[in-house]
Coordinates of C-alpha atoms in Angstrom, one line a residue:
M65 CA -11.6 -21.5 -66.1
E66 CA -8.5 -19.8 -66.6
A67 CA -5.6 -21.6 -65.4
S68 CA -3.8 -20.4 -61.9
K69 CA -0.4 -18.2 -62.4
P70 CA 2.5 -20.3 -60.1
E71 CA 3.1 -17.1 -58.4
E72 CA -0.7 -17.4 -57.4
I73 CA -0.8 -20.8 -56.0
N74 CA 3.1 -21.0 -54.3
H75 CA 3.8 -19.1 -51.3
P76 CA 7.3 -18.6 -50.4
P77 CA 8.6 -19.2 -47.1
M78 CA 8.8 -15.6 -45.0
D79 CA 11.2 -15.7 -41.9
Q80 CA 8.5 -13.3 -40.5
L81 CA 4.9 -13.1 -39.8
Q82 CA 2.9 -10.5 -41.6
G83 CA 0.5 -8.6 -41.0
L84 CA 1.5 -7.7 -37.3
E85 CA 1.2 -3.7 -36.8
Y86 CA 4.1 -3.4 -34.1
C87 CA 7.0 -5.6 -34.1
I88 CA 9.0 -6.2 -31.3
D89 CA 10.9 -2.8 -31.4
S90 CA 8.1 -0.7 -32.4
N91 CA 5.4 0.7 -29.8
P92 CA 1.6 1.8 -29.8
S93 CA 0.9 5.1 -28.3
W94 CA 1.6 5.3 -24.8
V95 CA -2.8 5.3 -24.0
E96 CA -3.0 2.5 -26.2
S97 CA 0.6 0.5 -24.7
I98 CA -0.8 0.9 -21.2
A99 CA -4.3 -0.6 -22.3
L100 CA -2.6 -3.4 -23.8
G101 CA -0.8 -3.9 -21.0
F102 CA -3.3 -4.4 -18.9
Q103 CA -4.7 -6.8 -21.2
H104 CA -2.0 -9.1 -21.0
Y105 CA -2.2 -8.5 -16.9
I106 CA -5.9 -9.6 -17.2
L107 CA -4.4 -12.5 -19.1
A108 CA -1.5 -14.1 -16.9
L109 CA -4.1 -13.5 -13.6
G110 CA -5.3 -17.0 -14.9
T111 CA -3.0 -19.3 -14.4
A112 CA -1.4 -16.8 -11.2
V113 CA -4.6 -18.3 -9.8
M114 CA -5.0 -21.4 -11.3
I115 CA -2.0 -23.3 -9.9
P116 CA -2.0 -21.4 -5.7
S117 CA -6.1 -22.6 -6.2
F118 CA -5.5 -26.3 -6.5
L119 CA -1.9 -26.9 -4.8
V120 CA -2.4 -24.4 -1.2
P121 CA -5.2 -26.0 0.1
L122 CA -3.5 -29.6 -0.5
M123 CA -0.6 -27.9 1.4
G124 CA -2.9 -27.6 4.1
G125 CA -3.2 -23.4 3.3
S126 CA -6.2 -21.4 4.2
D127 CA -7.8 -18.9 2.5
D128 CA -5.8 -16.4 3.5
D129 CA -2.3 -18.6 2.5
K130 CA -3.8 -18.5 -1.1
V131 CA -4.2 -15.3 -1.4
R132 CA -0.5 -14.5 -0.5
V133 CA 0.7 -16.8 -2.6
V134 CA -1.8 -15.4 -5.4
Q135 CA 0.4 -12.0 -4.7
T136 CA 3.8 -13.5 -4.6
L137 CA 3.5 -15.1 -7.4
L138 CA 2.1 -12.2 -9.4
F139 CA 4.9 -9.8 -7.9
V140 CA 7.4 -12.5 -8.6
E141 CA 6.5 -12.7 -12.2
G142 CA 6.5 -8.8 -12.6
I143 CA 10.2 -9.3 -11.4
N144 CA 11.1 -11.9 -13.5
T145 CA 9.2 -10.3 -17.2
L146 CA 10.9 -7.3 -16.3
L147 CA 14.4 -9.1 -15.9
Q148 CA 13.8 -11.4 -19.4
T149 CA 12.6 -7.9 -21.5
L150 CA 15.4 -6.4 -20.3
F151 CA 17.9 -8.7 -20.2
G152 CA 17.2 -12.0 -21.2
T153 CA 15.8 -13.0 -24.8
R154 CA 14.7 -9.8 -24.6
L155 CA 11.9 -10.7 -26.4
P156 CA 8.3 -9.8 -25.7
T157 CA 6.9 -12.5 -23.5
V158 CA 5.8 -12.9 -20.0
V159 CA 7.6 -15.1 -17.7
G160 CA 4.7 -16.4 -15.1
G161 CA 3.7 -19.7 -13.0
S162 CA 4.1 -23.0 -15.0
Y163 CA 2.5 -26.1 -14.4
A164 CA 5.7 -28.3 -15.2
Y165 CA 6.4 -28.4 -11.5
M166 CA 3.1 -29.8 -10.5
V167 CA 4.4 -33.6 -10.3
P168 CA 7.5 -32.9 -7.8
I169 CA 5.5 -30.2 -5.8
I170 CA 2.5 -32.9 -5.5
S171 CA 5.2 -35.6 -4.7
I172 CA 6.9 -33.0 -1.7
I173 CA 3.1 -32.5 -0.4
H174 CA 2.4 -36.1 0.0
D175 CA 5.7 -36.8 1.7
S176 CA 5.1 -38.6 4.7
S177 CA 7.2 -36.5 6.6
L178 CA 4.9 -33.5 6.0
M179 CA 1.5 -35.4 5.7
K180 CA 2.2 -36.4 9.6
I181 CA 2.1 -32.7 10.6
Q182 CA -1.2 -32.5 12.3
D183 CA -1.9 -28.8 12.4
P184 CA -2.9 -27.3 8.9
H185 CA -1.2 -24.2 8.6
L186 CA 2.0 -25.5 10.1
R187 CA 1.7 -28.1 7.6
F188 CA 1.5 -25.7 4.9
L189 CA 4.5 -23.7 6.2
N190 CA 6.6 -26.4 6.1
T191 CA 5.6 -28.0 3.2
M192 CA 6.3 -24.4 1.5
R193 CA 9.6 -24.7 2.6
A194 CA 10.6 -28.1 1.2
V195 CA 9.4 -26.8 -2.1
Q196 CA 11.5 -23.7 -2.1
G197 CA 14.2 -25.6 -0.9
A198 CA 14.1 -27.8 -3.8
M199 CA 13.5 -25.2 -6.1
I200 CA 16.6 -23.0 -5.0
V201 CA 18.4 -26.1 -5.5
A202 CA 16.7 -26.9 -8.9
S203 CA 17.5 -23.3 -10.1
S204 CA 21.3 -23.9 -10.6
I205 CA 20.7 -26.1 -13.8
Q206 CA 19.3 -23.6 -15.9
I207 CA 21.5 -20.6 -14.3
I208 CA 25.0 -23.1 -15.6
L209 CA 23.0 -24.3 -18.9
G210 CA 22.4 -20.9 -19.9
F211 CA 25.5 -18.5 -18.6
S212 CA 28.1 -21.2 -19.5
Q213 CA 26.5 -21.3 -22.7
L214 CA 26.2 -25.1 -23.2
W215 CA 22.3 -24.9 -24.3
A216 CA 23.6 -22.5 -26.7
I217 CA 25.8 -25.5 -28.1
C218 CA 22.7 -28.1 -27.8
S219 CA 19.9 -26.2 -29.6
R220 CA 22.7 -26.4 -32.7
F221 CA 21.1 -29.9 -32.6
F222 CA 17.6 -28.3 -33.8
S223 CA 16.4 -28.0 -37.1
P224 CA 12.9 -26.3 -38.0
L225 CA 11.8 -30.1 -38.7
G226 CA 12.6 -31.0 -34.9
M227 CA 11.5 -27.3 -33.5
A228 CA 8.3 -27.9 -35.4
P229 CA 6.6 -30.3 -33.0
V230 CA 8.0 -29.0 -29.9
I231 CA 6.6 -25.7 -30.3
A232 CA 3.2 -26.7 -31.9
L233 CA 2.7 -28.9 -28.5
V234 CA 3.7 -26.2 -26.3
G235 CA 0.5 -25.0 -27.5
F236 CA -1.4 -28.4 -28.1
G237 CA 0.0 -29.9 -25.0
L238 CA -1.9 -27.4 -22.8
F239 CA -5.3 -28.6 -23.8
D240 CA -6.5 -29.8 -21.0
R241 CA -6.6 -26.4 -19.4
G242 CA -9.0 -26.0 -22.8
F243 CA -12.2 -26.4 -22.7
P244 CA -12.0 -29.2 -20.1
V245 CA -11.8 -25.9 -17.5
V246 CA -14.9 -24.3 -19.8
G247 CA -17.0 -27.5 -19.2
H248 CA -17.1 -26.5 -15.7
C249 CA -19.4 -23.7 -16.3
V250 CA -20.6 -23.8 -20.1
E251 CA -22.8 -20.8 -19.3
I252 CA -20.1 -18.6 -19.2
G253 CA -17.1 -20.3 -20.9
I254 CA -19.4 -20.4 -23.9
P255 CA -20.6 -17.1 -24.6
M256 CA -16.6 -16.1 -23.7
L257 CA -15.4 -18.4 -26.5
V258 CA -17.8 -17.1 -29.1
L259 CA -17.3 -13.3 -28.4
F260 CA -14.1 -13.8 -28.2
V261 CA -13.7 -15.3 -31.6
V262 CA -16.0 -13.0 -32.9
F263 CA -14.5 -9.5 -31.7
S264 CA -11.0 -10.7 -32.8
Q265 CA -12.0 -12.2 -36.3
Y266 CA -15.3 -11.3 -37.7
L267 CA -15.3 -7.6 -36.3
K268 CA -11.4 -7.0 -36.7
S269 CA -12.1 -4.6 -39.4
F270 CA -14.5 -2.1 -36.6
H271 CA -12.1 0.9 -36.3
T272 CA -12.3 3.7 -33.7
R273 CA -9.8 6.7 -34.1
Q274 CA -8.0 4.5 -37.1
I275 CA -7.3 1.7 -34.2
P276 CA -8.9 -1.3 -34.7
I277 CA -10.3 -1.3 -31.1
L278 CA -12.6 -5.0 -31.1
E279 CA -10.0 -6.9 -32.4
R280 CA -7.0 -5.6 -30.4
F281 CA -8.8 -5.4 -27.4
A282 CA -11.2 -8.4 -27.6
L283 CA -10.0 -10.8 -24.6
L284 CA -10.5 -7.5 -22.8
I285 CA -14.0 -6.5 -23.8
S286 CA -15.1 -9.8 -23.6
T287 CA -14.0 -10.5 -20.6
T288 CA -15.8 -7.6 -19.4
I289 CA -18.7 -8.6 -20.6
I290 CA -18.8 -12.3 -19.8
W291 CA -17.6 -11.3 -16.0
A292 CA -20.8 -8.8 -15.6
Y293 CA -23.1 -11.5 -17.1
A294 CA -21.6 -14.0 -14.4
H295 CA -22.2 -11.5 -12.0
L296 CA -25.6 -11.3 -12.9
L297 CA -26.4 -14.8 -12.4
T298 CA -24.6 -15.1 -9.3
A299 CA -26.3 -11.6 -7.7
S300 CA -29.9 -13.4 -9.3
G301 CA -29.4 -16.6 -7.5
A302 CA -29.4 -18.7 -10.6
Y303 CA -26.9 -20.9 -8.7
K304 CA -28.3 -21.1 -5.5
H305 CA -29.5 -24.9 -5.3
R306 CA -26.8 -26.0 -7.9
P307 CA -24.2 -28.5 -6.6
E308 CA -21.2 -27.2 -4.8
L309 CA -18.7 -27.5 -7.7
T310 CA -20.8 -25.7 -9.7
Q311 CA -21.1 -23.3 -7.5
H312 CA -17.5 -22.8 -7.4
N313 CA -16.7 -22.6 -11.0
C314 CA -19.6 -20.2 -12.0
R315 CA -20.3 -17.8 -8.8
T316 CA -18.1 -14.4 -8.6
D317 CA -18.2 -14.7 -5.1
R318 CA -17.2 -18.0 -4.1
A319 CA -12.9 -17.4 -4.7
N320 CA -12.9 -16.3 -1.1
L321 CA -9.8 -13.7 -2.5
I322 CA -10.9 -10.2 -2.4
S323 CA -12.5 -10.8 1.6
S324 CA -9.3 -12.1 2.5
A325 CA -6.6 -10.3 1.0
P326 CA -4.6 -7.5 2.6
W327 CA -5.4 -3.6 1.5
I328 CA -1.5 -3.6 1.2
K329 CA 0.8 -6.2 1.5
I330 CA 4.5 -6.1 -0.2
P331 CA 6.1 -9.7 -0.6
Y332 CA 9.3 -10.4 0.7
P333 CA 12.1 -13.1 0.5
L334 CA 11.8 -16.4 2.9
E335 CA 8.3 -14.8 3.9
W336 CA 7.4 -18.0 5.0
G337 CA 10.8 -19.5 7.1
A338 CA 14.0 -20.3 6.2
P339 CA 13.8 -22.8 3.3
T340 CA 14.8 -26.8 3.8
F341 CA 16.6 -28.6 1.5
N342 CA 16.2 -32.5 0.5
V343 CA 18.8 -34.8 -1.8
G344 CA 15.3 -36.4 -3.2
H345 CA 12.9 -33.3 -3.5
A346 CA 15.7 -31.5 -5.2
F347 CA 16.5 -34.2 -7.6
A348 CA 12.9 -34.3 -8.7
M349 CA 12.7 -30.7 -8.9
T350 CA 15.3 -30.6 -11.7
A351 CA 13.2 -32.6 -13.9
A352 CA 10.6 -29.7 -13.6
V353 CA 13.0 -27.3 -14.2
L354 CA 14.3 -29.0 -17.3
V355 CA 11.0 -29.7 -18.7
S356 CA 10.6 -25.6 -18.6
L357 CA 13.3 -25.0 -20.3
I358 CA 12.5 -27.1 -23.2
E359 CA 8.7 -25.7 -22.7
S360 CA 10.3 -21.7 -22.7
T361 CA 12.7 -22.7 -25.8
G362 CA 9.8 -23.5 -28.2
A363 CA 7.8 -20.6 -26.5
Y364 CA 10.6 -18.2 -27.7
K365 CA 10.6 -19.3 -31.0
G366 CA 7.1 -18.8 -30.8
A367 CA 7.1 -15.4 -30.0
S368 CA 9.9 -14.5 -32.0
R369 CA 7.7 -15.0 -34.9
L370 CA 4.4 -13.3 -33.4
A371 CA 6.9 -10.5 -32.8
S372 CA 7.9 -10.2 -35.7
A373 CA 11.8 -11.0 -35.1
T374 CA 14.0 -13.7 -36.0
P375 CA 14.5 -16.3 -34.3
P376 CA 16.9 -15.9 -31.5
P377 CA 20.4 -16.7 -32.1
S378 CA 21.7 -19.5 -29.5
H379 CA 23.9 -17.4 -27.5
V380 CA 20.7 -14.7 -27.1
L381 CA 17.9 -18.2 -26.6
S382 CA 21.1 -19.6 -23.8
R383 CA 21.5 -16.3 -21.9
G384 CA 17.2 -16.0 -21.8
I385 CA 17.1 -19.6 -20.2
G386 CA 20.2 -18.2 -17.4
W387 CA 17.5 -15.3 -16.6
Q388 CA 14.6 -17.5 -16.4
G389 CA 16.9 -19.9 -13.8
I390 CA 17.5 -16.4 -11.9
G391 CA 13.8 -16.3 -12.0
I392 CA 13.2 -19.7 -10.6
L393 CA 15.7 -18.5 -7.9
L394 CA 13.3 -16.3 -7.2
N395 CA 10.6 -18.1 -6.8
G396 CA 12.3 -20.1 -4.4
L397 CA 13.3 -17.6 -2.4
F398 CA 9.7 -15.9 -2.1
G399 CA 7.6 -19.0 -1.8
T400 CA 5.5 -18.6 -4.8
A401 CA 4.7 -22.8 -4.9
T402 CA 5.8 -23.2 -8.3
G403 CA 8.5 -22.2 -10.8
S404 CA 8.9 -19.6 -13.8
S405 CA 8.3 -20.5 -17.3
V406 CA 6.9 -18.3 -20.8
S407 CA 3.2 -18.1 -20.4
V408 CA 2.3 -19.5 -23.7
E409 CA -1.5 -17.4 -23.0
N410 CA 0.5 -14.6 -23.5
V411 CA 2.5 -15.6 -26.4
G412 CA -0.5 -16.4 -28.1
L413 CA -2.1 -12.8 -27.5
L414 CA 0.7 -10.8 -29.2
G415 CA -1.2 -12.8 -32.5
S416 CA -4.4 -12.1 -31.5
T417 CA -4.0 -8.5 -31.0
R418 CA -1.4 -8.4 -33.8
V419 CA 0.7 -6.3 -31.6
G420 CA 4.5 -7.9 -30.9
S421 CA 5.8 -4.6 -28.7
R422 CA 8.1 -5.2 -26.2
R423 CA 7.5 -2.1 -24.2
V424 CA 3.7 -3.7 -23.5
I425 CA 4.9 -6.8 -22.0
Q426 CA 6.8 -4.3 -19.8
I427 CA 4.1 -2.2 -19.1
S428 CA 2.0 -5.1 -18.0
A429 CA 5.4 -6.5 -15.8
G430 CA 4.4 -3.1 -13.7
F431 CA 0.9 -3.8 -13.1
M432 CA 1.7 -7.4 -11.8
I433 CA 4.4 -5.5 -9.4
F434 CA 1.6 -2.8 -8.5
F435 CA -1.6 -4.9 -8.1
S436 CA 0.7 -7.7 -5.9
M437 CA 1.4 -5.1 -3.5
L438 CA -2.2 -3.6 -3.2
G439 CA -4.1 -6.7 -2.4
K440 CA -7.6 -5.6 -2.8
F441 CA -7.6 -4.4 -6.1
G442 CA -5.4 -7.2 -7.3
A443 CA -7.8 -9.9 -5.9
F444 CA -10.8 -8.4 -7.2
F445 CA -9.2 -8.5 -11.0
A446 CA -8.2 -12.6 -9.7
S447 CA -11.6 -13.0 -8.6
I448 CA -12.9 -13.7 -12.7
P449 CA -14.1 -17.1 -12.7
L450 CA -11.5 -19.3 -14.1
P451 CA -14.1 -20.4 -17.0
I452 CA -13.4 -17.3 -18.7
F453 CA -9.4 -17.3 -19.1
A454 CA -10.0 -20.9 -20.0
A455 CA -12.2 -19.7 -22.9
A456 CA -9.6 -17.5 -24.1
H457 CA -7.2 -20.4 -23.7
C458 CA -8.8 -22.5 -26.2
I459 CA -8.2 -19.7 -28.8
L460 CA -4.5 -18.7 -27.6
F461 CA -2.8 -22.0 -26.8
G462 CA -4.2 -23.2 -30.7
L463 CA -2.6 -19.7 -31.8
V464 CA 1.0 -20.7 -30.5
A465 CA 0.3 -24.5 -31.7
S466 CA -0.1 -23.1 -35.3
V467 CA 2.8 -20.6 -35.2
G468 CA 5.1 -24.1 -34.3
L469 CA 3.5 -25.8 -37.6
S470 CA 4.3 -22.6 -39.9
F471 CA 8.2 -23.6 -38.9
L472 CA 7.2 -26.2 -41.3
Q473 CA 7.4 -23.9 -44.0
F474 CA 11.0 -24.2 -44.0
T475 CA 11.1 -28.1 -44.6
N476 CA 10.2 -30.0 -47.9
M477 CA 7.3 -31.1 -46.6
N478 CA 7.0 -34.1 -49.6
S479 CA 10.1 -35.8 -48.1
L480 CA 8.5 -39.0 -46.6
R481 CA 11.6 -38.8 -43.5
N482 CA 10.2 -35.6 -43.0
L483 CA 6.6 -36.6 -42.6
F484 CA 7.5 -39.7 -40.2
I485 CA 9.4 -37.6 -38.2
T486 CA 6.8 -34.6 -37.6
G487 CA 4.0 -37.3 -37.2
V488 CA 5.3 -39.2 -35.0
A489 CA 6.6 -36.9 -32.6
L490 CA 3.1 -35.3 -32.6
F491 CA 0.9 -38.2 -32.1
L492 CA 3.6 -39.6 -29.1
G493 CA 4.1 -36.1 -27.9
L494 CA 0.0 -36.0 -27.1
S495 CA 0.0 -39.5 -26.3
I496 CA 2.8 -40.3 -23.8
P497 CA 1.6 -37.8 -21.7
E498 CA -2.1 -38.6 -22.0
Y499 CA -1.0 -42.5 -20.8
F500 CA 0.9 -40.8 -18.1
R501 CA -2.1 -39.0 -16.9
E502 CA -4.9 -41.7 -17.2
Y503 CA -2.6 -43.8 -15.1
T504 CA -1.6 -41.7 -12.3
A505 CA -5.7 -40.7 -12.3
K506 CA -6.5 -45.0 -12.0
A507 CA -3.4 -45.7 -10.0
L508 CA -2.6 -42.4 -8.0
H509 CA 0.9 -42.9 -8.9
G510 CA 2.2 -42.5 -12.2
P511 CA 3.7 -45.4 -14.5
T512 CA 7.2 -45.3 -13.3
H513 CA 6.7 -46.6 -10.0
T514 CA 10.7 -47.9 -8.0
K515 CA 10.9 -47.9 -4.3
A516 CA 13.2 -44.5 -5.3
R517 CA 10.9 -42.2 -4.9
W518 CA 13.3 -39.1 -6.4
F519 CA 13.8 -41.4 -9.8
N520 CA 10.1 -41.6 -9.7
D521 CA 9.0 -38.1 -10.1
F522 CA 12.0 -37.3 -12.0
L523 CA 11.0 -40.1 -15.0
N524 CA 7.0 -39.3 -15.0
T525 CA 7.9 -35.1 -14.7
I526 CA 9.4 -35.6 -17.9
F527 CA 6.6 -37.4 -20.0
F528 CA 3.7 -35.8 -18.3
S529 CA 5.4 -33.0 -20.7
S530 CA 3.8 -32.7 -24.2
P531 CA 7.0 -30.8 -25.5
S532 CA 9.6 -32.7 -23.8
V533 CA 8.6 -35.9 -25.3
A534 CA 8.5 -34.1 -28.8
L535 CA 12.1 -32.9 -28.4
I536 CA 13.6 -36.3 -27.7
I537 CA 11.7 -38.0 -30.3
A538 CA 12.2 -35.4 -32.7
A539 CA 15.6 -34.4 -32.2
F540 CA 16.9 -38.2 -31.9
L541 CA 14.9 -38.6 -35.6
D542 CA 16.6 -35.9 -36.8
N543 CA 20.1 -36.4 -35.9
T544 CA 20.1 -40.3 -36.3
L545 CA 17.7 -41.2 -39.7
D546 CA 19.6 -39.9 -43.0
Y547 CA 20.7 -36.8 -41.2
K548 CA 24.1 -36.4 -44.1
D549 CA 22.1 -36.0 -47.0
S550 CA 18.6 -34.1 -45.6
G551 CA 20.3 -31.1 -44.5
K552 CA 17.9 -29.2 -46.8
D553 CA 15.6 -30.8 -46.4
R554 CA 15.4 -30.6 -42.7
G555 CA 15.6 -26.7 -43.7
M556 CA 18.8 -26.4 -42.2
P557 CA 19.6 -23.6 -44.8
W558 CA 17.5 -21.3 -43.6
W559 CA 18.5 -21.9 -40.2
A560 CA 21.8 -21.6 -40.3
K561 CA 22.0 -17.9 -40.5
F562 CA 20.4 -17.6 -37.5
R563 CA 22.6 -19.4 -35.1
S564 CA 25.1 -16.6 -34.4
F565 CA 24.1 -12.9 -33.8
K566 CA 25.8 -11.7 -36.9
G567 CA 24.5 -14.2 -39.2
D568 CA 21.6 -11.8 -39.4
T569 CA 21.9 -7.9 -39.3
R570 CA 18.6 -7.8 -38.3
N571 CA 19.5 -9.1 -35.1
E572 CA 21.3 -6.4 -33.4
E573 CA 18.3 -4.2 -33.7
F574 CA 16.1 -7.0 -32.1
Y575 CA 18.7 -8.7 -29.2
T576 CA 21.2 -6.3 -28.5
L577 CA 21.2 -5.6 -24.8
P578 CA 20.4 -1.9 -23.2
F579 CA 22.2 0.3 -21.6
N580 CA 25.4 -0.4 -23.7
L581 CA 25.8 -3.7 -22.0
N582 CA 27.1 -5.3 -25.4
R583 CA 30.5 -3.9 -24.6
F584 CA 31.0 -6.3 -21.2
F585 CA 28.9 -9.3 -22.4
P586 CA 30.2 -9.0 -26.7
P587 CA 27.6 -11.7 -28.8
S588 CA 28.8 -14.4 -30.5

């Protein structure tokens, strides 16, 4: 057998992914863009329904309250997505509800002063106001870190080696939102998983009018087919005598969203009443804001590769974090029951469709705002069984994780130092949060359990997050372990030119503010 030539076995590092049909500033036709935007909207519904469906009943809310929270969350998601794509990082990212806020919000729900309220609806209103107040105060952290450019200074200590585990765990860290949820209804979850893979990968060469229709709309097509299949099972009585939990996860008529949703309802600030403020609640919520900042930083860097853009310069990243802080402030003012971060599943969909267009994401934001006001129509789409979304998450979270691992191509992975840092950060980034989750499930409180509840919530929130743990470990080791002689091994020569706006001529194309606003906010 003839020996391979060096160029046949070497894969040189590339700062932009190949094979994408549309990048950040190139757009499909309007018809295709609208269809792709609707697909991103459908995907965003999963988290927008999951979080309120879990939190609102704990607060004492009814099905009517749950529907209003879902509508409000989608409405604010649309606004935040538009703000981020216009004035923030300008990357094609959906800014949606975040699981990072679960620990402090659940702690607020179980506050003794709120739990003693007997009337469920009154308890819901008081709990929502307490969550709003904590979120409004905590949002100032991201606003200050972002617009003061302090986060830009911090990001200069990040290398490709240090960020690879963080970005990877933005996807891998959500493993419990994937197949464990699919397992709640395997008869619809597994077919959805199989169909999505078949359409997006094995049949991607199928074209209609020169458009790879099955690859580009794999999520939309497979969701429609499995949703219809689930409705057929429901209508035929397949779940009639099954356990209540199975019926809740499999049936298409158990969400109680359509019957409870109003025809027209425009969310507005302070809908639940004036927020209440508590120092302990606000301090605990600050940890969630820091976690969402770290997770979003990783997601922004992953999205830049899937949009075929250069890594966002430090000041652009910091600008995006500042606008995300504004978004969290809006979450608090409107009362969405949770804060904001970048939607990881929608970042993954950029890679699955091979369309990283900013316009598509802005159109999806329009769908979020439109359908959140037309309650019945929005509730119809939101009634899709959650295992269908979870099946898509299995693919899309994994895709984002692999993008994180791709940053290792800019480093020397024949270095034992780099192998040590990468392996330890990845392992502990998965293992420590898993310990915190298991401990909490058994003891009904986190491993940090002192008399200071705010302190417990702060540390438990930080260590529940895989990307946060990975950043702490990877950044510390990378900047203290033989760092003086390892710049090239860490990938710093490649990373350096993307630190400043003027370091690469392509940055102006990707990240310049619209409406000639750079005159007032010159890039650094």
